[in-house]
């Protein structure tokens, strides 16, 4: 489905490990004041002065987390950075550096890694983070990418998962379910392509959800927005596994219950129409489909006036006593217990 734009294939063995690292990192620029030393020594040196440092790592494995049949390498590089920056923003912190480690088999030419690093460099530039190191090694099969993101925050600003109070409001950014449905469309087109490689699929009615899957954007704007609105969330998490499992994380760690209102869950029209097409319930998609990389947080009731007019933020429920449990209040006004089911459970349902 993805055409090979770059027919040139330079074997990685021609460059050797050090030549490769030099080649891939030559377009990366250092812009952060806190970066004293980036790529090129035994370790990077960072200085956060009086700020606290936040660190988060994710590992992406070919065949488990991504399928190169429909994921362009540039997008993969971009997304690998995004999923990590999202964790930093979920701490209400500012992301400042990343390290990128890759393991590749000899099936990848230099040009493939150049594409991957184009995406990494683009993400670093747009999100204003420095790539300060990493590791490069070979794998016997497939590609593995690990990104570590580093950020800074003053201690008072950091938001954990465990601070939600009994009557706090539950708020989510953006809209949900798109990334999961984008994946369903891509998987379907991959099967069609296997049968007839000349078939050019018309995917114009799915552009938003495919973009949500292939090119997610971490919510860098939200910590800044919250500061501007003078709202400090009581708890926060990013939506990587699906709304239901993230709500349960906050509830467990904060020792509270929750009522989530089905009719409040923000859905893009493409999510609604594509759910219908795939005969999926759009609420289930939002609850269990992951990878939206939106932020989910709780605020004190008294802060409601400060956020209510904001188009990026939707109040979707409120917290309750722990003994009340965690429930979805449906459009028909019945209460259904929410269980932690990530996208795995959803794909099992399908089979
Ligand atoms: P070491 O032998 O100490 O692990 P390397 O030769 O692997 O050192 O790395 C040299 C420098 O290049 C280090 O600064 C390291 O962080 C950086 N580096 C290695 N691989 C990558 C990569 N894939 N992306 C970015 N920087 C890298
Ligand atoms: Mg190394």
Short mmCIF file of C-alpha atoms and ligand atoms in Angstrom, two decimals:
data_model
loop_
_atom_site.label_atom_id
_atom_site.label_comp_id
_atom_site.label_asym_id
_atom_site.label_seq_id
_atom_site.Cartn_x
_atom_site.Cartn_y
_atom_site.Cartn_z
CA UNK A 1 0.00 0.00 0.00
CA UNK A 2 2.85 2.37 0.82
CA UNK A 3 5.01 2.86 -2.23
CA UNK A 4 8.76 2.72 -1.90
CA UNK A 5 9.56 6.36 -2.57
CA UNK A 6 13.25 5.81 -2.19
CA UNK A 7 14.51 3.06 -4.46
CA UNK A 8 18.11 3.52 -3.35
CA UNK A 9 19.26 0.90 -0.86
CA UNK A 10 22.50 1.50 0.97
CA UNK A 11 23.46 -1.40 3.21
CA UNK A 12 23.97 -0.44 6.85
CA UNK A 13 27.18 -2.46 6.92
CA UNK A 14 28.71 0.06 4.49
CA UNK A 15 28.63 2.74 7.19
CA UNK A 16 29.34 0.79 10.33
CA UNK A 17 27.76 1.69 13.68
CA UNK A 18 29.61 4.95 14.27
CA UNK A 19 29.16 6.17 10.72
CA UNK A 20 25.47 5.40 10.99
CA UNK A 21 25.00 7.28 14.26
CA UNK A 22 26.86 10.27 12.85
CA UNK A 23 24.82 10.18 9.67
CA UNK A 24 21.47 9.94 11.44
CA UNK A 25 22.21 12.58 14.04
CA UNK A 26 23.80 15.22 11.83
CA UNK A 27 20.54 17.09 11.29
CA UNK A 28 19.56 17.18 14.95
CA UNK A 29 20.03 20.54 16.62
CA UNK A 30 20.33 21.36 20.30
CA UNK A 31 18.00 24.18 21.37
CA UNK A 32 17.25 23.61 25.06
CA UNK A 33 19.07 25.65 27.67
CA UNK A 34 19.04 22.59 29.93
CA UNK A 35 21.07 20.51 27.44
CA UNK A 36 24.74 20.97 28.31
CA UNK A 37 25.93 18.01 26.23
CA UNK A 38 23.93 16.06 23.65
CA UNK A 39 24.97 13.25 21.32
CA UNK A 40 28.64 12.40 21.04
CA UNK A 41 29.99 11.52 24.45
CA UNK A 42 29.47 8.58 26.80
CA UNK A 43 26.46 10.33 28.30
CA UNK A 44 24.39 13.46 27.81
CA UNK A 45 24.67 16.17 30.46
CA UNK A 46 21.54 18.06 31.49
CA UNK A 47 21.01 20.87 33.99
CA UNK A 48 17.53 21.59 35.31
CA UNK A 49 18.68 24.01 38.00
CA UNK A 50 15.88 24.32 40.58
CA UNK A 51 13.34 22.31 38.54
CA UNK A 52 12.37 18.66 39.07
CA UNK A 53 13.14 16.17 36.29
CA UNK A 54 10.49 13.83 34.89
CA UNK A 55 11.46 10.77 32.84
CA UNK A 56 9.39 8.27 30.85
CA UNK A 57 10.22 5.41 28.45
CA UNK A 58 8.28 3.42 25.88
CA UNK A 59 9.26 0.49 23.73
CA UNK A 60 7.76 -0.17 20.28
CA UNK A 61 8.20 -3.58 18.67
CA UNK A 62 7.50 -4.33 15.00
CA UNK A 63 4.61 -6.74 14.64
CA UNK A 64 3.37 -5.94 18.15
CA UNK A 65 3.01 -2.15 18.19
CA UNK A 66 3.33 -1.30 14.52
CA UNK A 67 3.04 -2.91 11.11
CA UNK A 68 5.36 -1.55 8.44
CA UNK A 69 2.92 -2.74 5.77
CA UNK A 70 0.97 0.48 6.32
CA UNK A 71 3.00 2.59 8.71
CA UNK A 72 5.44 4.84 6.84
CA UNK A 73 8.76 5.00 8.68
CA UNK A 74 8.64 8.77 8.93
CA UNK A 75 5.31 8.51 10.75
CA UNK A 76 6.69 5.76 12.96
CA UNK A 77 9.58 7.98 14.08
CA UNK A 78 7.20 10.84 14.74
CA UNK A 79 4.79 8.65 16.69
CA UNK A 80 7.54 7.01 18.76
CA UNK A 81 8.45 10.48 20.04
CA UNK A 82 4.80 11.52 20.52
CA UNK A 83 3.84 8.59 22.74
CA UNK A 84 6.65 9.54 25.11
CA UNK A 85 6.07 13.28 25.10
CA UNK A 86 2.45 12.53 25.93
CA UNK A 87 3.57 10.91 29.21
CA UNK A 88 5.60 14.00 30.12
CA UNK A 89 2.65 16.33 29.45
CA UNK A 90 0.46 14.01 31.54
CA UNK A 91 2.67 14.97 34.50
CA UNK A 92 1.88 18.63 33.69
CA UNK A 93 5.54 19.06 32.80
CA UNK A 94 7.46 20.53 29.87
CA UNK A 95 9.26 18.01 27.65
CA UNK A 96 12.86 19.02 26.96
CA UNK A 97 14.91 16.05 25.70
CA UNK A 98 14.53 12.56 24.23
CA UNK A 99 16.88 9.67 23.66
CA UNK A 100 16.18 7.23 20.82
CA UNK A 101 17.37 3.63 20.78
CA UNK A 102 16.89 1.39 17.79
CA UNK A 103 17.54 -2.23 16.90
CA UNK A 104 17.21 -3.13 13.22
CA UNK A 105 17.72 -6.25 11.15
CA UNK A 106 19.81 -6.17 7.96
CA UNK A 107 16.61 -6.05 5.92
CA UNK A 108 16.57 -2.27 6.53
CA UNK A 109 18.75 -0.13 4.30
CA UNK A 110 20.18 3.21 5.39
CA UNK A 111 17.39 4.99 3.50
CA UNK A 112 14.79 3.40 5.78
CA UNK A 113 16.54 4.70 8.88
CA UNK A 114 16.89 8.11 7.27
CA UNK A 115 13.12 8.20 6.88
CA UNK A 116 12.62 7.11 10.47
CA UNK A 117 14.94 9.87 11.67
CA UNK A 118 13.16 12.44 9.47
CA UNK A 119 10.07 11.77 11.56
CA UNK A 120 12.03 11.88 14.81
CA UNK A 121 13.71 15.15 13.82
CA UNK A 122 10.39 16.69 12.77
CA UNK A 123 8.78 15.76 16.09
CA UNK A 124 11.77 17.14 18.00
CA UNK A 125 11.61 20.39 16.05
CA UNK A 126 7.86 20.95 16.34
CA UNK A 127 7.72 19.97 20.02
CA UNK A 128 10.92 21.78 20.87
CA UNK A 129 12.88 18.91 22.42
CA UNK A 130 16.52 17.94 21.90
CA UNK A 131 17.57 14.44 20.83
CA UNK A 132 20.48 13.96 23.23
CA UNK A 133 21.44 10.33 22.78
CA UNK A 134 20.42 6.77 22.24
CA UNK A 135 21.77 3.43 21.24
CA UNK A 136 22.00 1.60 17.93
CA UNK A 137 22.23 -2.13 17.54
CA UNK A 138 21.17 -4.97 15.28
CA UNK A 139 18.26 -7.35 15.70
CA UNK A 140 17.78 -10.77 14.15
CA UNK A 141 14.22 -9.91 13.14
CA UNK A 142 12.37 -6.67 12.66
CA UNK A 143 12.68 -3.25 14.16
CA UNK A 144 12.53 -2.18 17.79
CA UNK A 145 12.44 1.45 18.88
CA UNK A 146 12.70 2.74 22.39
CA UNK A 147 12.33 6.42 23.19
CA UNK A 148 12.99 7.99 26.57
CA UNK A 149 11.53 11.43 27.15
CA UNK A 150 12.82 13.84 29.75
CA UNK A 151 11.05 16.93 31.02
CA UNK A 152 11.08 19.58 33.69
CA UNK A 153 8.57 21.12 36.07
CA UNK A 154 8.54 23.03 39.29
CA UNK A 155 7.52 20.66 42.04
CA UNK A 156 4.21 22.44 42.81
CA UNK A 157 3.04 22.02 39.19
CA UNK A 158 3.53 18.26 38.90
CA UNK A 159 0.25 16.32 38.71
CA UNK A 160 0.12 12.65 39.70
CA UNK A 161 -2.55 10.02 39.14
CA UNK A 162 -3.42 9.80 42.80
CA UNK A 163 -4.80 13.23 43.70
CA UNK A 164 -8.44 13.06 42.55
CA UNK A 165 -11.02 14.01 45.21
CA UNK A 166 -14.52 12.62 45.73
CA UNK A 167 -16.47 15.40 44.02
CA UNK A 168 -13.94 16.43 41.41
CA UNK A 169 -14.97 16.81 37.78
CA UNK A 170 -13.52 14.48 35.16
CA UNK A 171 -12.27 16.29 32.05
CA UNK A 172 -10.85 15.05 28.75
CA UNK A 173 -9.10 16.94 25.95
CA UNK A 174 -9.94 16.61 22.25
CA UNK A 175 -11.98 13.62 21.12
CA UNK A 176 -11.69 9.86 21.53
CA UNK A 177 -11.78 6.64 19.55
CA UNK A 178 -10.30 7.95 16.29
CA UNK A 179 -6.93 6.22 16.48
CA UNK A 180 -8.49 2.81 17.05
CA UNK A 181 -10.88 3.18 14.12
CA UNK A 182 -8.06 4.50 11.92
CA UNK A 183 -6.23 1.26 12.67
CA UNK A 184 -9.31 -0.78 11.70
CA UNK A 185 -9.47 1.01 8.34
CA UNK A 186 -5.73 0.49 7.72
CA UNK A 187 -5.98 -3.21 8.61
CA UNK A 188 -8.92 -3.63 6.27
CA UNK A 189 -7.12 -1.90 3.39
CA UNK A 190 -4.06 -4.05 4.01
CA UNK A 191 -6.17 -7.19 3.47
CA UNK A 192 -7.71 -5.72 0.32
CA UNK A 193 -4.23 -4.84 -0.95
CA UNK A 194 -3.01 -8.40 -0.34
CA UNK A 195 -5.71 -9.69 -2.67
CA UNK A 196 -5.29 -6.99 -5.32
CA UNK A 197 -2.10 -4.88 -5.12
CA UNK A 198 -3.33 -2.64 -7.95
CA UNK A 199 -6.34 -1.56 -5.98
CA UNK A 200 -5.91 2.06 -4.88
CA UNK A 201 -8.28 2.44 -1.94
CA UNK A 202 -10.34 5.59 -1.53
CA UNK A 203 -9.64 6.62 2.03
CA UNK A 204 -10.71 10.25 1.77
CA UNK A 205 -13.63 9.80 4.16
CA UNK A 206 -11.26 8.43 6.82
CA UNK A 207 -8.52 11.07 6.72
CA UNK A 208 -9.04 12.30 10.28
CA UNK A 209 -9.08 8.89 11.95
CA UNK A 210 -6.15 7.57 9.87
CA UNK A 211 -4.17 10.63 10.86
CA UNK A 212 -5.09 10.02 14.50
CA UNK A 213 -3.56 6.54 14.16
CA UNK A 214 -0.50 7.30 12.03
CA UNK A 215 0.38 10.80 13.18
CA UNK A 216 -0.87 11.43 16.69
CA UNK A 217 -0.07 14.75 18.32
CA UNK A 218 0.79 14.88 22.01
CA UNK A 219 -1.04 17.59 23.96
CA UNK A 220 1.85 19.97 24.55
CA UNK A 221 -0.68 22.80 24.60
CA UNK A 222 -2.57 21.53 27.64
CA UNK A 223 -0.05 22.13 30.47
CA UNK A 224 0.37 25.66 29.05
CA UNK A 225 -3.40 26.14 28.74
CA UNK A 226 -4.02 24.96 32.31
CA UNK A 227 -1.42 27.38 33.58
CA UNK A 228 -3.08 30.20 31.64
CA UNK A 229 -6.50 29.26 33.02
CA UNK A 230 -4.99 28.99 36.50
CA UNK A 231 -6.24 25.46 36.93
CA UNK A 232 -4.10 22.77 38.51
CA UNK A 233 -5.63 19.34 37.93
CA UNK A 234 -5.88 17.14 41.01
CA UNK A 235 -4.93 14.05 38.95
CA UNK A 236 -3.91 13.48 35.33
CA UNK A 237 -3.07 10.65 32.92
CA UNK A 238 -2.74 10.37 29.14
CA UNK A 239 -5.17 8.26 27.13
CA UNK A 240 -2.92 5.60 25.64
CA UNK A 241 -4.82 2.39 26.43
CA UNK A 242 -8.40 3.65 26.26
CA UNK A 243 -10.63 5.83 28.41
CA UNK A 244 -11.92 3.04 30.67
CA UNK A 245 -8.53 1.77 31.72
CA UNK A 246 -7.23 5.33 32.32
CA UNK A 247 -10.26 6.19 34.48
CA UNK A 248 -9.66 3.06 36.50
CA UNK A 249 -5.99 4.00 37.00
CA UNK A 250 -7.00 7.39 38.41
CA UNK A 251 -9.76 5.87 40.57
CA UNK A 252 -7.57 3.11 42.01
CA UNK A 253 -4.65 5.37 42.74
CA UNK A 254 -6.81 8.18 44.11
CA UNK A 255 -9.10 5.80 46.01
CA UNK A 256 -12.28 7.29 44.54
CA UNK A 257 -15.18 6.12 42.40
CA UNK A 258 -16.47 7.74 39.21
CA UNK A 259 -19.59 8.35 37.15
CA UNK A 260 -18.84 8.79 33.46
CA UNK A 261 -21.66 10.09 31.26
CA UNK A 262 -21.99 8.36 27.91
CA UNK A 263 -23.61 11.35 26.22
CA UNK A 264 -20.71 13.61 27.22
CA UNK A 265 -17.90 11.57 25.61
CA UNK A 266 -16.48 13.72 22.78
CA UNK A 267 -16.58 11.92 19.42
CA UNK A 268 -15.62 13.20 15.99
CA UNK A 269 -18.31 12.71 13.29
CA UNK A 270 -15.86 10.37 11.47
CA UNK A 271 -15.70 8.22 14.60
CA UNK A 272 -19.48 7.98 14.70
CA UNK A 273 -19.88 7.16 10.98
CA UNK A 274 -16.97 4.68 10.89
CA UNK A 275 -18.19 2.93 14.06
CA UNK A 276 -21.51 2.39 12.31
CA UNK A 277 -19.77 1.07 9.22
CA UNK A 278 -17.74 -1.44 11.26
CA UNK A 279 -20.79 -2.28 13.38
CA UNK A 280 -19.05 -1.17 16.50
CA UNK A 281 -20.57 0.81 19.35
CA UNK A 282 -18.89 4.24 19.34
CA UNK A 283 -18.96 4.40 23.15
CA UNK A 284 -17.14 1.05 23.34
CA UNK A 285 -14.61 2.34 20.81
CA UNK A 286 -13.95 5.45 22.93
CA UNK A 287 -13.76 3.41 26.14
CA UNK A 288 -11.57 0.57 24.89
CA UNK A 289 -9.77 1.81 21.78
CA UNK A 290 -6.43 3.29 22.73
CA UNK A 291 -3.73 5.51 21.29
CA UNK A 292 -5.65 8.77 21.26
CA UNK A 293 -2.94 10.48 23.34
CA UNK A 294 -5.40 12.95 24.78
CA UNK A 295 -5.14 13.99 28.42
CA UNK A 296 -7.65 12.92 31.06
CA UNK A 297 -7.71 14.87 34.30
CA UNK A 298 -9.74 15.79 37.33
CA UNK A 299 -10.36 19.30 38.66
CA UNK A 300 -12.01 20.77 41.73
CA UNK A 301 -15.64 21.80 41.16
CA UNK A 302 -14.80 25.41 41.96
CA UNK A 303 -12.52 25.49 38.88
CA UNK A 304 -15.37 24.62 36.51
CA UNK A 305 -16.09 28.22 35.44
CA UNK A 306 -12.46 28.56 34.32
CA UNK A 307 -12.62 25.65 31.87
CA UNK A 308 -16.25 25.48 30.80
CA UNK A 309 -16.04 27.63 27.67
CA UNK A 310 -12.85 26.01 26.37
CA UNK A 311 -13.30 24.09 23.09
CA UNK A 312 -10.39 21.74 23.89
CA UNK A 313 -11.87 20.53 27.19
CA UNK A 314 -14.98 18.45 27.88
CA UNK A 315 -16.35 17.54 31.28
CA UNK A 316 -17.37 13.88 30.95
CA UNK A 317 -18.16 12.90 34.51
CA UNK A 318 -17.46 13.35 38.18
CA UNK A 319 -15.64 11.43 40.83
CA UNK A 320 -17.48 9.75 43.70
CA UNK A 321 -16.86 7.80 46.90
CA UNK A 322 -14.68 4.76 46.33
CA UNK A 323 -17.50 2.55 47.65
CA UNK A 324 -19.81 3.79 44.85
CA UNK A 325 -17.59 2.15 42.24
CA UNK A 326 -16.75 3.19 38.68
CA UNK A 327 -19.72 3.44 36.31
CA UNK A 328 -20.81 4.50 32.88
CA UNK A 329 -24.15 6.32 33.01
CA UNK A 330 -25.72 5.47 29.65
CA UNK A 331 -27.94 7.62 27.46
CA UNK A 332 -30.85 5.53 28.76
CA UNK A 333 -29.75 6.55 32.29
CA UNK A 334 -28.71 3.07 33.41
CA UNK A 335 -25.45 2.50 35.26
CA UNK A 336 -22.95 -0.02 33.89
CA UNK A 337 -19.77 -0.88 35.81
CA UNK A 338 -16.62 0.08 33.91
CA UNK A 339 -13.91 -2.56 33.75
CA UNK A 340 -10.34 -2.02 32.64
CA UNK A 341 -10.29 -3.22 29.09
CA UNK A 342 -7.66 -1.83 26.80
CA UNK A 343 -7.67 -2.24 23.06
CA UNK A 344 -6.56 -5.87 23.50
CA UNK A 345 -9.90 -6.84 24.89
CA UNK A 346 -11.61 -5.01 22.08
CA UNK A 347 -9.69 -6.87 19.40
CA UNK A 348 -10.48 -10.15 21.13
CA UNK A 349 -14.16 -9.32 20.91
CA UNK A 350 -13.87 -8.95 17.18
CA UNK A 351 -12.39 -12.36 16.54
P1 LIG B 1 28.38 3.73 23.73
O1 LIG B 1 29.36 2.78 23.09
O2 LIG B 1 28.91 4.46 24.93
O3 LIG B 1 27.03 3.14 23.93
P2 LIG B 1 27.63 4.79 21.22
O4 LIG B 1 28.75 4.69 20.27
O5 LIG B 1 26.54 3.78 21.18
O6 LIG B 1 28.22 4.92 22.68
O7 LIG B 1 26.97 6.21 21.05
C1 LIG B 1 27.72 7.36 20.76
C2 LIG B 1 26.83 8.56 20.92
O8 LIG B 1 25.76 8.50 19.98
C3 LIG B 1 26.19 8.67 22.29
O9 LIG B 1 26.07 10.05 22.59
C4 LIG B 1 24.83 8.05 22.09
O10 LIG B 1 23.93 8.54 23.02
C5 LIG B 1 24.53 8.48 20.66
N1 LIG B 1 23.63 7.56 19.95
C6 LIG B 1 23.83 6.24 19.70
N2 LIG B 1 22.82 5.72 18.99
C7 LIG B 1 21.94 6.72 18.78
C8 LIG B 1 20.68 6.83 18.13
N3 LIG B 1 20.09 5.79 17.53
N4 LIG B 1 20.06 8.03 18.11
C9 LIG B 1 20.61 9.09 18.71
N5 LIG B 1 21.79 9.07 19.33
C10 LIG B 1 22.47 7.90 19.39
MG1 LIG B 2 25.84 2.41 22.46
#
